[in-house]
Amino acid sequence: MTVGFSFRDKVAVVTGASSGIGMALAKQLANEGVKLVLHGRREDRLRALEVELPSVHWLSGDITESDSANALLNCALNWYGHVDFAINNAGINHTGSIDAVDIDKLCQMVRVNVEAAYRFTYTFLKYFCDQERGHLVHTTSVMGYKVRESAGGYAGTKHAVEALCEALRLELARSPVKISCVAPGLVQTELHRDIAVHPSVSRNIARPLAADDVARAIVWVLSQPEHVNVPQLVVLPQDHPI
């Protein structure tokens, strides 16, 4: 975290908070004094976070529902009166070769990784613009920059979010509203639990990132002074091939 910055009494909305990077981020922000509104699919884990952490409220359900982003914003405003940070970690991964890919799963991934991300983006940016401050962060992927075989669909969803955020950052460059994308390489989370050969094996990565590694990077991005924006940050394991 940047020296001299305080998260005390800040309010953050975090999606994908019932596992992986989102859960790690929720815990790190709570430890810094941030008040939280969380979203995830696993209600039992969100309830556990509510017990474990101070100042937590949550909503569970399908992030692709058209009113999900508005519901999160309204929840935060009802409980805390404002929002400082909106961080989207919700995402799923479906990969496969041309002859093996499941088109229905691929399209569901697009709805989660792109459509829901776009709804989240515009909902919170409109609010931040009216408020004249705020910071939107998307957890994307190094595959938003570099693709690999059999993962074009997933990479495409990350390219889509990176492109949107870059265009919006240019649009808002003269405003106090910030947009950032944090793009990790391979992270040891549940995202790869259904893949037959884990990417750490297929890509020969001895030590993938932990969710806490990426969460720390996001906290650092959020803690920058008002005049400093970090639009893109790539975080990789030391031996991650690009």
Coordinates of C-alpha atoms in Angstrom, one line a residue, residues 44-236:
D44 CA -22.6 -20.0 2.5
R45 CA -19.2 -18.5 1.9
L46 CA -20.5 -15.0 1.8
R47 CA -22.3 -15.7 5.1
A48 CA -19.0 -16.9 6.6
L49 CA -17.2 -13.7 5.4
E50 CA -20.0 -11.6 7.0
V51 CA -19.2 -13.3 10.3
E52 CA -15.4 -13.1 9.9
L53 CA -15.1 -9.6 8.7
P54 CA -16.4 -6.2 10.0
S55 CA -18.8 -4.0 8.0
V56 CA -19.8 -6.6 5.3
H57 CA -23.1 -6.8 3.4
W58 CA -23.6 -9.1 0.5
L59 CA -25.8 -10.3 -2.3
S60 CA -25.7 -13.7 -4.0
G61 CA -27.0 -14.8 -7.3
D62 CA -26.3 -14.8 -11.0
I63 CA -24.1 -11.9 -12.0
T64 CA -25.5 -12.0 -15.5
E65 CA -28.9 -10.9 -14.3
S66 CA -29.6 -7.5 -15.9
D67 CA -30.2 -5.8 -12.5
S68 CA -27.2 -7.2 -10.6
A69 CA -25.0 -4.2 -10.9
N70 CA -27.8 -1.8 -9.9
A71 CA -28.7 -4.0 -7.0
L72 CA -25.1 -3.9 -5.7
L73 CA -24.9 -0.1 -6.1
N74 CA -28.2 0.4 -4.3
C75 CA -27.2 -2.0 -1.5
A76 CA -24.0 0.0 -0.9
L77 CA -25.8 3.3 -1.0
N78 CA -28.5 2.1 1.4
W79 CA -26.0 0.8 3.9
Y80 CA -23.1 3.3 3.5
G81 CA -24.3 6.3 1.5
H82 CA -21.6 6.2 -1.1
V83 CA -19.1 4.0 -3.0
D84 CA -15.4 4.7 -3.5
F85 CA -14.2 1.5 -5.3
A86 CA -15.9 -1.0 -7.6
I87 CA -13.9 -4.1 -8.3
N88 CA -15.1 -6.8 -10.6
N89 CA -13.5 -10.3 -10.1
A90 CA -16.4 -12.4 -11.3
G91 CA -15.4 -14.7 -14.1
I92 CA -15.4 -18.2 -15.5
N93 CA -13.1 -20.1 -17.8
H94 CA -14.0 -22.5 -20.6
T95 CA -11.3 -23.6 -23.0
G96 CA -11.0 -26.3 -25.6
S97 CA -9.9 -27.1 -29.1
I98 CA -12.1 -26.5 -32.1
D99 CA -13.5 -30.1 -32.0
A100 CA -13.9 -30.2 -28.3
V101 CA -15.2 -26.8 -27.2
D102 CA -18.8 -26.6 -25.8
I103 CA -20.4 -23.7 -27.6
D104 CA -23.1 -23.3 -24.9
K105 CA -20.5 -23.1 -22.2
L106 CA -18.5 -20.7 -24.3
C107 CA -21.4 -18.4 -24.7
Q108 CA -22.2 -18.5 -21.0
M109 CA -18.6 -17.5 -20.3
V110 CA -19.1 -14.5 -22.6
R111 CA -22.2 -13.5 -20.6
V112 CA -20.3 -13.6 -17.4
N113 CA -16.9 -12.3 -18.5
V114 CA -18.1 -9.7 -20.9
E115 CA -21.8 -8.8 -20.6
A116 CA -21.9 -8.7 -16.8
A117 CA -18.6 -6.9 -16.8
Y118 CA -19.9 -4.2 -19.2
R119 CA -23.1 -3.8 -17.1
F120 CA -21.0 -3.4 -14.0
T121 CA -18.7 -0.9 -15.7
Y122 CA -21.3 1.4 -17.0
T123 CA -23.4 1.3 -13.9
F124 CA -20.6 2.3 -11.5
L125 CA -18.9 4.7 -13.9
K126 CA -22.2 6.7 -14.3
Y127 CA -22.4 6.8 -10.5
F128 CA -18.8 7.8 -10.1
C129 CA -19.1 10.6 -12.7
D130 CA -22.1 12.0 -10.9
Q131 CA -20.2 11.7 -7.6
E132 CA -17.0 13.2 -9.3
R133 CA -14.8 10.6 -7.8
G134 CA -14.4 6.8 -7.7
H135 CA -12.1 4.0 -8.9
L136 CA -13.3 1.0 -11.1
V137 CA -11.0 -2.0 -11.3
H138 CA -11.4 -5.2 -13.4
T139 CA -9.4 -8.3 -12.7
T140 CA -8.6 -9.4 -16.3
S141 CA -5.8 -11.8 -17.4
V142 CA -2.5 -11.7 -19.1
M143 CA -4.4 -13.5 -21.9
G144 CA -6.0 -10.2 -22.5
Y145 CA -2.7 -9.4 -24.1
K146 CA -1.3 -12.7 -25.2
V147 CA -3.3 -15.7 -26.5
R148 CA -2.6 -19.4 -26.6
E149 CA -4.0 -22.3 -28.4
S150 CA -7.3 -23.7 -27.4
A151 CA -8.1 -20.7 -25.2
G152 CA -9.2 -18.1 -27.8
G153 CA -12.7 -17.8 -26.4
Y154 CA -11.4 -17.0 -22.9
A155 CA -8.7 -14.7 -24.2
G156 CA -11.3 -12.9 -26.3
T157 CA -13.4 -12.1 -23.2
K158 CA -10.4 -10.5 -21.5
H159 CA -9.4 -8.6 -24.6
A160 CA -13.0 -7.2 -24.7
V161 CA -12.8 -5.9 -21.1
E162 CA -9.3 -4.4 -21.6
A163 CA -10.4 -2.6 -24.8
L164 CA -13.5 -1.2 -23.1
C165 CA -11.6 0.1 -20.1
E166 CA -8.9 1.7 -22.3
A167 CA -11.5 3.6 -24.3
L168 CA -13.3 4.7 -21.2
R169 CA -10.1 5.8 -19.5
L170 CA -9.4 8.1 -22.5
E171 CA -12.9 9.4 -22.2
L172 CA -12.5 10.2 -18.5
A173 CA -8.9 11.3 -18.6
R174 CA -9.8 14.9 -17.6
S175 CA -12.1 13.7 -14.8
P176 CA -11.2 12.5 -11.2
V177 CA -12.7 9.0 -12.0
K178 CA -10.1 6.2 -12.4
I179 CA -10.3 2.9 -14.3
S180 CA -7.7 0.1 -13.9
C181 CA -7.2 -3.4 -15.2
V182 CA -5.1 -5.8 -13.2
A183 CA -4.1 -8.7 -15.4
P184 CA -2.6 -11.8 -13.6
G185 CA -0.9 -14.7 -15.1
L186 CA -1.7 -18.2 -13.8
V187 CA -3.3 -18.0 -10.3
Q188 CA -4.0 -21.0 -8.1
T189 CA -7.8 -20.8 -7.7
E190 CA -10.9 -22.8 -8.4
L191 CA -11.1 -21.4 -11.9
H192 CA -9.1 -24.3 -13.3
R193 CA -10.7 -27.1 -11.2
D194 CA -12.5 -28.7 -14.1
I195 CA -9.5 -28.8 -16.5
A196 CA -8.0 -32.2 -17.1
V197 CA -4.4 -31.0 -17.1
H198 CA -3.8 -28.1 -14.8
P199 CA -2.1 -25.1 -16.6
S200 CA 0.8 -25.2 -14.2
V201 CA 1.7 -28.6 -15.6
S202 CA 0.9 -27.8 -19.3
R203 CA 2.7 -24.5 -19.1
N204 CA 5.5 -25.7 -16.9
I205 CA 5.0 -23.1 -14.1
A206 CA 6.5 -24.3 -10.9
R207 CA 4.8 -21.8 -8.6
P208 CA 1.6 -20.1 -9.8
L209 CA 0.4 -16.9 -8.1
A210 CA -1.7 -17.1 -5.0
A211 CA -5.0 -15.2 -4.8
D212 CA -3.4 -13.0 -2.1
D213 CA -0.6 -12.0 -4.5
V214 CA -3.1 -10.5 -6.9
A215 CA -5.2 -9.0 -4.2
R216 CA -2.2 -7.1 -2.9
A217 CA -1.6 -5.7 -6.3
I218 CA -5.2 -4.5 -6.5
V219 CA -4.9 -2.9 -3.1
W220 CA -1.7 -1.1 -4.2
V221 CA -3.5 0.2 -7.3
L222 CA -6.4 1.5 -5.2
S223 CA -4.0 3.3 -2.8
Q224 CA -2.3 5.5 -5.4
P225 CA -2.6 9.3 -4.9
E226 CA -5.4 11.2 -6.6
H227 CA -3.2 12.4 -9.4
V228 CA -1.8 8.9 -10.2
N229 CA -3.6 6.3 -12.2
V230 CA -2.4 2.8 -13.0
P231 CA -4.5 1.9 -16.0
Q232 CA -2.9 -1.5 -16.6
L233 CA -0.9 -3.8 -14.3
V234 CA 0.3 -7.2 -15.3
V235 CA 1.3 -9.6 -12.5
L236 CA 3.0 -12.9 -13.3

